[in-house]
Coordinates of C-alpha atoms in Angstrom, one line a residue:
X1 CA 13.1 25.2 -8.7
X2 CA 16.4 23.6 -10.0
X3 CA 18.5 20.9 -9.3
X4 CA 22.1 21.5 -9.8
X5 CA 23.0 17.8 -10.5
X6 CA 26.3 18.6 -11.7
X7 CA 27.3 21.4 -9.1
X8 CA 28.2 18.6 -6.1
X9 CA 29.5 15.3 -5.2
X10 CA 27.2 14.2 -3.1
X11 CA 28.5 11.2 -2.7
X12 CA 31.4 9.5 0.1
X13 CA 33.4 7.4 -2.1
X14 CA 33.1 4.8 0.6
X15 CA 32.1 1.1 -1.3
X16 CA 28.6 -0.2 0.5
X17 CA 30.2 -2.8 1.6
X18 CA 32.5 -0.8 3.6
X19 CA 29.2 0.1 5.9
X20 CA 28.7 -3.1 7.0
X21 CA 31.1 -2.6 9.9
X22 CA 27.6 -0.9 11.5
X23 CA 27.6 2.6 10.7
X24 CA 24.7 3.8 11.4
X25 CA 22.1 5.0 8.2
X26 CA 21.9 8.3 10.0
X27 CA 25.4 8.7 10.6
X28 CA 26.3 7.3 6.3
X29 CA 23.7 9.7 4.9
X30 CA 25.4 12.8 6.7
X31 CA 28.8 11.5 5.4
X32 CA 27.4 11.9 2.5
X33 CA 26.6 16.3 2.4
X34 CA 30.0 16.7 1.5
X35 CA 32.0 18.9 1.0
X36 CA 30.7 21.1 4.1
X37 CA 29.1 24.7 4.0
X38 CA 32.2 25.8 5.5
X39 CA 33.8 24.2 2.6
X40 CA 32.3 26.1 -0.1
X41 CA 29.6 23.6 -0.5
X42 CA 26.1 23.7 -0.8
X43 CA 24.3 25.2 3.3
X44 CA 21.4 22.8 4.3
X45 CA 17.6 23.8 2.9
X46 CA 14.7 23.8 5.1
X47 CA 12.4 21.0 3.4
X48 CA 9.1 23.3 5.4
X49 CA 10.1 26.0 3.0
X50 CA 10.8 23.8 -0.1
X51 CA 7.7 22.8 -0.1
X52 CA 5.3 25.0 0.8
X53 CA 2.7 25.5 -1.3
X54 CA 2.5 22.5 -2.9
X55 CA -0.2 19.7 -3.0
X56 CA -1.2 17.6 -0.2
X57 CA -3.8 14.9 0.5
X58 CA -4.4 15.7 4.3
X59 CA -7.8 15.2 5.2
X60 CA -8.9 13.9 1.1
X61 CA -10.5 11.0 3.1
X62 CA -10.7 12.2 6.2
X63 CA -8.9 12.6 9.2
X64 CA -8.2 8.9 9.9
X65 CA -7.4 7.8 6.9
X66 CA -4.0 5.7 6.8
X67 CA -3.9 4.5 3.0
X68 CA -3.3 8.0 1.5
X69 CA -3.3 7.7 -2.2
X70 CA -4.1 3.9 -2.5
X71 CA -7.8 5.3 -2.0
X72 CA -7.6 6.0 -5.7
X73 CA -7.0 2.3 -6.3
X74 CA -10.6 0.4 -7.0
X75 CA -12.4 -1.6 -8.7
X76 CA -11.6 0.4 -12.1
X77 CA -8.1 0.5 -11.7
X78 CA -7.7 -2.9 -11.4
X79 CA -10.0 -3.8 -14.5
X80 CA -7.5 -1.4 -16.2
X81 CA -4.7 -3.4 -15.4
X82 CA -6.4 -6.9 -16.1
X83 CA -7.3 -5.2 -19.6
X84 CA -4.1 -4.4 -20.0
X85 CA -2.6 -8.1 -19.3
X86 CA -5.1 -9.9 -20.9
X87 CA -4.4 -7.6 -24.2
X88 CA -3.0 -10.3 -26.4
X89 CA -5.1 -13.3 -25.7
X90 CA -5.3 -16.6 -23.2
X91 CA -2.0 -17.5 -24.6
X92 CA 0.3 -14.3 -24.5
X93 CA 0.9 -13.5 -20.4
X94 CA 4.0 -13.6 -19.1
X95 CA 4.3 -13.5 -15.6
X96 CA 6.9 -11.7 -13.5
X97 CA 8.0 -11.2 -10.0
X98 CA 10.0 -7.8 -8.6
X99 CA 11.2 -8.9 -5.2
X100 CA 15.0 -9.3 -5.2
X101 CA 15.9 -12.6 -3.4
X102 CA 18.0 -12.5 0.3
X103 CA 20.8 -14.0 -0.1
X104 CA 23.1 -12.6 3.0
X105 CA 25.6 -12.3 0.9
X106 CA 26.9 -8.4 1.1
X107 CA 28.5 -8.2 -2.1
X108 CA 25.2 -8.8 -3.7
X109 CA 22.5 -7.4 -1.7
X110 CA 21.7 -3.7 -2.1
X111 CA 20.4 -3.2 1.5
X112 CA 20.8 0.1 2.8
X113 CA 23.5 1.6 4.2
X114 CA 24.6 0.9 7.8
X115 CA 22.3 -2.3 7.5
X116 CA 23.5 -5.7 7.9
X117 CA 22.4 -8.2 5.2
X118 CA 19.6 -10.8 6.7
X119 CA 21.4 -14.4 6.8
X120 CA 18.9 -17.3 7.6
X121 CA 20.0 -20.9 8.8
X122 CA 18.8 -24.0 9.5
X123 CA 17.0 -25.0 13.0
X124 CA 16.1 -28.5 11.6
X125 CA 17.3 -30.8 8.4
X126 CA 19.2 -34.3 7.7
X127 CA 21.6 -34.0 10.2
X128 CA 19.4 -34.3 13.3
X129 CA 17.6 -37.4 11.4
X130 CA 18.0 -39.8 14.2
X131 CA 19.8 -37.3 17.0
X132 CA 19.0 -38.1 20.4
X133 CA 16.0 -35.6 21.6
X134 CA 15.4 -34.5 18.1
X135 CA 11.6 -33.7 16.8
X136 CA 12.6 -35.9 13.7
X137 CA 11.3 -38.4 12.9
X138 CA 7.7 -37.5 13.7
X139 CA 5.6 -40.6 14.9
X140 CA 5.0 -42.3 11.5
X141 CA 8.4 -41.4 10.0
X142 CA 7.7 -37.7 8.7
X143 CA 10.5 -35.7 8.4
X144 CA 10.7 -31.9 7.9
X145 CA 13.6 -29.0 7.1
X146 CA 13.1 -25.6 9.2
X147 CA 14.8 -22.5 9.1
X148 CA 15.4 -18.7 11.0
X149 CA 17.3 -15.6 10.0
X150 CA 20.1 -15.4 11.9
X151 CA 20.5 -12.1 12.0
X152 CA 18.1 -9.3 11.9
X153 CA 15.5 -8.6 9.7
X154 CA 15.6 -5.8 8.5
X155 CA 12.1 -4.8 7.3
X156 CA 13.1 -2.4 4.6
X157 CA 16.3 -4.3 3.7
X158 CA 15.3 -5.5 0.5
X159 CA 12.4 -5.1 -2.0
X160 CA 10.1 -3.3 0.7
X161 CA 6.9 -0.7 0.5
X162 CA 7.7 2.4 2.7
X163 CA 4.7 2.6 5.2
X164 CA 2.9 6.6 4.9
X165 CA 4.2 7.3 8.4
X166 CA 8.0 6.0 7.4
X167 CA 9.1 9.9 6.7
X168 CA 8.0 13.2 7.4
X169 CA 9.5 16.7 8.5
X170 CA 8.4 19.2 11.1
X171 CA 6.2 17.7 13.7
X172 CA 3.4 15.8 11.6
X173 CA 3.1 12.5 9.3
X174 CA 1.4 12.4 6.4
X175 CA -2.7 13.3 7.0
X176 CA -1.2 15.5 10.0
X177 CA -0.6 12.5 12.6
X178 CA 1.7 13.6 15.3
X179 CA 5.7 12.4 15.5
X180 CA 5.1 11.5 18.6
X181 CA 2.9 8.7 16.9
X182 CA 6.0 7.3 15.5
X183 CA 7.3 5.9 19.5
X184 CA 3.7 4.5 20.1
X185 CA 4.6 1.7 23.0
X186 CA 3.1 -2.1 22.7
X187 CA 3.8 -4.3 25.8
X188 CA 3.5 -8.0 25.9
X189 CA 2.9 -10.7 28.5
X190 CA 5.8 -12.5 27.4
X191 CA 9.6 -11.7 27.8
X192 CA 11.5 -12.3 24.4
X193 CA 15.2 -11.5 23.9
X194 CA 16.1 -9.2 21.2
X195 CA 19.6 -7.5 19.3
X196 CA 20.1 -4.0 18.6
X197 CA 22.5 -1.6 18.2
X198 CA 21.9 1.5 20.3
X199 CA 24.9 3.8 19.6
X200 CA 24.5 3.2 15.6
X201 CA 28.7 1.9 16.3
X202 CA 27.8 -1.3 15.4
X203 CA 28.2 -3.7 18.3
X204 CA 24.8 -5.4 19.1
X205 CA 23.7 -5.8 22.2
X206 CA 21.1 -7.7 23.9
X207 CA 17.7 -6.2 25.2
X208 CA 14.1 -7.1 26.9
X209 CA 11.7 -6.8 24.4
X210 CA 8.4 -6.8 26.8
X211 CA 8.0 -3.3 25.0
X212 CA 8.7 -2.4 22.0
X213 CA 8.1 0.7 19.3
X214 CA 6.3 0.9 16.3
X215 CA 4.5 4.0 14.3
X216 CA 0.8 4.5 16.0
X217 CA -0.7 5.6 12.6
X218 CA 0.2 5.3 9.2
X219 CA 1.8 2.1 9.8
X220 CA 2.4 -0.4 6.8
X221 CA -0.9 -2.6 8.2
X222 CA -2.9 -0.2 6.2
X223 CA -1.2 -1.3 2.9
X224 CA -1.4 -5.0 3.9
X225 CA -4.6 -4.8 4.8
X226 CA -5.7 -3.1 1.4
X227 CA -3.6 -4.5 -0.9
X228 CA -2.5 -2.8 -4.5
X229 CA -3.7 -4.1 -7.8
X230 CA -4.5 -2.0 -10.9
X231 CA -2.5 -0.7 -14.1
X232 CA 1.4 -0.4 -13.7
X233 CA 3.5 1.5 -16.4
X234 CA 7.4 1.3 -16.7
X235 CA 9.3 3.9 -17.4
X236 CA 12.7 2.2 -18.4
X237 CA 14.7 5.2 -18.2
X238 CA 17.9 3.0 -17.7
X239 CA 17.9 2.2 -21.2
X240 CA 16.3 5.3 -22.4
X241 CA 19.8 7.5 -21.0
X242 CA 22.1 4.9 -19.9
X243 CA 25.1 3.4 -20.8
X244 CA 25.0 -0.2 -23.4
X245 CA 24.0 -2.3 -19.9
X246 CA 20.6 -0.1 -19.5
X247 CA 22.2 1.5 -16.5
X248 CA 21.9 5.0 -15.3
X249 CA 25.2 6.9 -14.5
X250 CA 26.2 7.0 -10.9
X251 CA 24.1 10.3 -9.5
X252 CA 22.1 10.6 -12.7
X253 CA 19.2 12.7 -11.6
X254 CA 15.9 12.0 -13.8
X255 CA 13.8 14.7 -14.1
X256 CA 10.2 15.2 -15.2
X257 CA 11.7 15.9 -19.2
X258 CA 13.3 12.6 -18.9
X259 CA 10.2 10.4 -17.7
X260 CA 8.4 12.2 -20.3
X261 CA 10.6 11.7 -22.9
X262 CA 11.1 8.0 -21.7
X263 CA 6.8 7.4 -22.3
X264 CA 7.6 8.7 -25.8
X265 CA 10.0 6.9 -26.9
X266 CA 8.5 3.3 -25.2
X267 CA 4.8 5.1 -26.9
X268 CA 3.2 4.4 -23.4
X269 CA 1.2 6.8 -21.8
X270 CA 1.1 7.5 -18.2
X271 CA -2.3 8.1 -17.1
X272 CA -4.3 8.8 -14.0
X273 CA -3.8 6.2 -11.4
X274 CA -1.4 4.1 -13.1
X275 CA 1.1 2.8 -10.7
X276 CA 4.5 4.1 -11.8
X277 CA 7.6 1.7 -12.0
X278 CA 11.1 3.3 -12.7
X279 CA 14.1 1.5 -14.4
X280 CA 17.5 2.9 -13.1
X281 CA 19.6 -0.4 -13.8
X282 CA 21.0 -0.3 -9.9
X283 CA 19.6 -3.5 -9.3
X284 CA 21.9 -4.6 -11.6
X285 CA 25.1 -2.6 -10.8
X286 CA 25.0 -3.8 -7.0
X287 CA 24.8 -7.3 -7.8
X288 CA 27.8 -7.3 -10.7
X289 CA 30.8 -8.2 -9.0
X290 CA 32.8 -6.3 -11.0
X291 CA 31.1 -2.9 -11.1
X292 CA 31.4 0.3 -8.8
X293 CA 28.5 0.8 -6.7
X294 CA 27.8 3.0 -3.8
X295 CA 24.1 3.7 -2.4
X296 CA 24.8 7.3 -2.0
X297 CA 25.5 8.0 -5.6
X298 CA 22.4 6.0 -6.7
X299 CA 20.7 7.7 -9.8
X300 CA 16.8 8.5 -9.1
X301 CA 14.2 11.0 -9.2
X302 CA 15.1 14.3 -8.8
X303 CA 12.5 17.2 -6.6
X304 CA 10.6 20.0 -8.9
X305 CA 7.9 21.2 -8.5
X306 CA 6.7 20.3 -11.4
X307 CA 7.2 16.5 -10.7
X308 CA 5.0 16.8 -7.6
X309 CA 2.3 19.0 -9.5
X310 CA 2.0 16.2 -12.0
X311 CA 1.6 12.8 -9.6
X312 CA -1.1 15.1 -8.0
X313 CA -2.7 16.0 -11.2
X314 CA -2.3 12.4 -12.4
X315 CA -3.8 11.2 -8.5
X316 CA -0.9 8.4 -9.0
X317 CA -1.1 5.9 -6.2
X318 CA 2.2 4.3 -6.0
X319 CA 5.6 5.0 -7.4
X320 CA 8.6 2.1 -7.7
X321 CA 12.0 2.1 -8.8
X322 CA 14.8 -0.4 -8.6
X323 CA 16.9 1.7 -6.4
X324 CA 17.3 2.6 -2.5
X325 CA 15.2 5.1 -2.2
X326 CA 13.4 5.9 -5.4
X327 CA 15.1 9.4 -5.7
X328 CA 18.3 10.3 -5.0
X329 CA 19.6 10.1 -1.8
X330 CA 21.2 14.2 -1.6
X331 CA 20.1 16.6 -3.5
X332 CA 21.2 20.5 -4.3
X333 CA 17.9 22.4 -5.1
X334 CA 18.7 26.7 -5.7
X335 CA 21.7 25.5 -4.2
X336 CA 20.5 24.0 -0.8
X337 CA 21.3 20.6 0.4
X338 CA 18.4 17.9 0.9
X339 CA 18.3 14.6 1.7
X340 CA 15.2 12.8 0.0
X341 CA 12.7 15.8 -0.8
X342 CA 10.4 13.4 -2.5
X343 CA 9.8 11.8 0.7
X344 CA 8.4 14.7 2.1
X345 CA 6.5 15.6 -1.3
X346 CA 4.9 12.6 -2.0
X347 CA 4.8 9.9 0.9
X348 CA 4.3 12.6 3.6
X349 CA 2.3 15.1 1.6
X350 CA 0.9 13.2 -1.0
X351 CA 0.5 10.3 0.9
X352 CA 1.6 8.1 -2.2
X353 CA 3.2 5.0 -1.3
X354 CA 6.8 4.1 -2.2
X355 CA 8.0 0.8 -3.7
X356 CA 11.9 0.0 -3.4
X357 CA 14.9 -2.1 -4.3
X358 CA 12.8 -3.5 -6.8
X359 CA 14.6 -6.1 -9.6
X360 CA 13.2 -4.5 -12.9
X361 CA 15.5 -6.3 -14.7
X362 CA 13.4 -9.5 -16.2
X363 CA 10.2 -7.5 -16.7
X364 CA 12.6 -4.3 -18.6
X365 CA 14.1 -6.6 -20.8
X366 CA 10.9 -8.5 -21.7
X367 CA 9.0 -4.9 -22.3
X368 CA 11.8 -3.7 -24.4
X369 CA 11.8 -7.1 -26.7
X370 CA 7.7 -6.9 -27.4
X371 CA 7.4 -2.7 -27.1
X372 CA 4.3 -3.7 -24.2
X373 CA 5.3 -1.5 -21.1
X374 CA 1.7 -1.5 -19.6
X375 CA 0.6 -4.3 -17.5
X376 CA -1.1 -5.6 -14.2
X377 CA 0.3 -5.1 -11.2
X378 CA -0.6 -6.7 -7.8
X379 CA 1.6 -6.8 -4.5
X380 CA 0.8 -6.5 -0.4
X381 CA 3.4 -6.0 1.8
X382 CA 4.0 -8.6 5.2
X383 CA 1.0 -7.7 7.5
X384 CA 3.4 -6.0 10.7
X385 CA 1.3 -4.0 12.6
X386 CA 3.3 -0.5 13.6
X387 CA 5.7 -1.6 10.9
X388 CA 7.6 1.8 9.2
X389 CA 7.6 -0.3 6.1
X390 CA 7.9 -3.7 5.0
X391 CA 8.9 -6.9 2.3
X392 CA 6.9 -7.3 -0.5
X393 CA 6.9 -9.1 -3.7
X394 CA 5.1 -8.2 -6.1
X395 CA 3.5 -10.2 -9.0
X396 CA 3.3 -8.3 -12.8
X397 CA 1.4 -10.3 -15.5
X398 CA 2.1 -8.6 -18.7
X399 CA 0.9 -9.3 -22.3
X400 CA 3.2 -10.0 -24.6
X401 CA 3.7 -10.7 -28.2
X402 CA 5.1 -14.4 -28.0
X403 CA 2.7 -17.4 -27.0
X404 CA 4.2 -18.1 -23.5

């Protein structure tokens, strides 16, 4: 297989922030297979026959299993990873966090398209100190600050891990759960008033949330509930093939040659169940004020076969990247249209989880200073049972050689 990366303009041209009148992320990614077939551009591929043949995980650890490839993360793995912190003595760990902060601000988070940035504000603070009816004061002159978004939450807004069950194609999720699985009804005693936008238009409305929706199987509690730890390895490819800023070219497609040649060049090795962070530099071009950025022309991975055959053959667990959706968002493969292939191929097939939106900038620049691109990782996502995905921040302790 091929990827024609410079035979179409996948993108819209539209700025992200023009989305945030409420397009729906349906409705944006479609915008984005342009031009048309009709218009001489590429027809749309069927992702059943793309990847067919290829490796899957179904029914590795049996037919209820809901981690997928986190199975391959044990006790091992994560003594691989503490080796690999603890490298240069008591004295030389640096410590890092990836979650990108929430600030509501649209110019500065990269949510995803069609999604409105979360805004929190304050229930409680100084200005009810004394207010008639007011819970402060408590009884003994205690007084507290308290807080609420706003606006919705999106749960894969920001820095989030896609649940197993987030994506899939034909009629099954990953480990062959049915779709239907995905619409699996919860009722509650209580009544609570929710927002949502049903005709993707963007005007909320209000709704009874007695019953709500959430994915049956292969929901993101099975992350939560086992956690990740073991050895992580970044590939900074930003600064391997980007520009002086460390930052990919707008629908850069990386490629199994270029994580390869990135592990040369850092003299890492990538080996079996290492969890597998990529450096694009978006991160970074979505929060400078003064560059172009659109989520549709993100750079990312690109589908090959021979990228799938080797996370199988190297059993990798979990793949990150600092960008919306780890790969990129359309892709032209023997000149068909897809939109995320590596969805299907490794999350629905492979059952590998996906880490996204991640700021790599700190720990890329600190690996680039000392050479040191191995290190431990550790992370868990929020504990929301049917969740299709959900916020995480993970922690990386990395040797280095400076005394910290």
């Amino acid at each position: 297989m091929t990827f024609d990366n410079d035979d179409c303009d996948c993108g819209t041209g539209i700025d992200r922030r023009g989305f945030l009148r409420g397009c729906g992320a349906v409705f944006a990614m479609a915008a984005a297979a342009t031009p048309t077939a009709a218009e001489g551009g590429p027809t749309p591929g069927d992702l059943s026959a793309l990847l067919d043949g290829l490796p899957t995980n179904w029914g590795r650890w049996g037919e209820d299993d809901e981690r997928g490839a986190l199975n391959f993360l044990g006790s091992a793995e994560a003594f691989d990873g503490m080796q690999a912190a603890v490298s240069g003595g008591r004295k030389r760990i640096e410590r890092f966090t990836l979650q990108l902060s929430v600030t509501g601000e649209a110019a500065q988070d990269p949510l995803f398209v069609g999604r409105f940035p979360a805004r929190k504000d304050n229930t409680l603070d100084a200005r009810f100190d004394g207010v008639e009816g007011s819970p402060i004061p408590l009884p003994g002159g205690l007084k507290y600050a308290d807080d609420a978004f706003a606006t919705r939450l999106f749960l894969q807004g920001t820095t989030h891990m896609d649940a197993l069950g987030h994506a899939w194609y034909g009629e099954h999720l990953y480990n062959g759960y049915p779709q239907a699985s995905t619409a699996t009804p919860t009722t509650y005693d209580d009544p609570v008033t929710g927002l949502r936008d049903a005709d993707f238009d963007g005007d909320l409305e209000t709704y009874d949330t007695t019953t709500t929706y959430g994915l049956g199987q292969a929901d993101v509690t099975a992350a939560a509930g086992a956690g990740v730890a073991g050895r992580g390895v970044l590939l900074d490819v930003g600064r391997q093939f980007g520009d002086e800023d460390g930052r990919l070219a707008p629908d850069f497609g990386i490629g199994l040659d270029e994580l390869r040649a990135t592990a040369e060049a850092q003299g890492v090795e990538v080996q079996e169940h290492d969890i597998v962070l990529v450096r694009t530099g978006s991160v970074e071009r979505a929060r400078d004020p003064d560059a172009e950025y659109d989520p549709l022309t993100e750079p990312g991975l690109v589908y090959s076969e021979e990228l799938v055959r080797w996370f199988h053959e190297l059993e990798t667990p979990v793949v990150g990247a600092d960008n919306v959706a780890i790969e990129r968002a359309a892709q032209v493969v023997d000149g068909e249209l897809y939109f995320a292939p590596l969805h299907g191929a490794l999350l629905r097939n492979l059952g590998i989880t996906l880490l996204e939106i991640l700021d790599l900038s700190a720990l890329g620049a600190a690996c680039a200073a000392d050479g040191i691109y191995e290190f431990l990782f550790t992370g868990a996502p929020l504990n929301v049972p049917g969740g299709s995905g959900a916020p995480v921040n993970p922690v990386v302790l990395k040797a280095t050689d400076e005394k910290a």
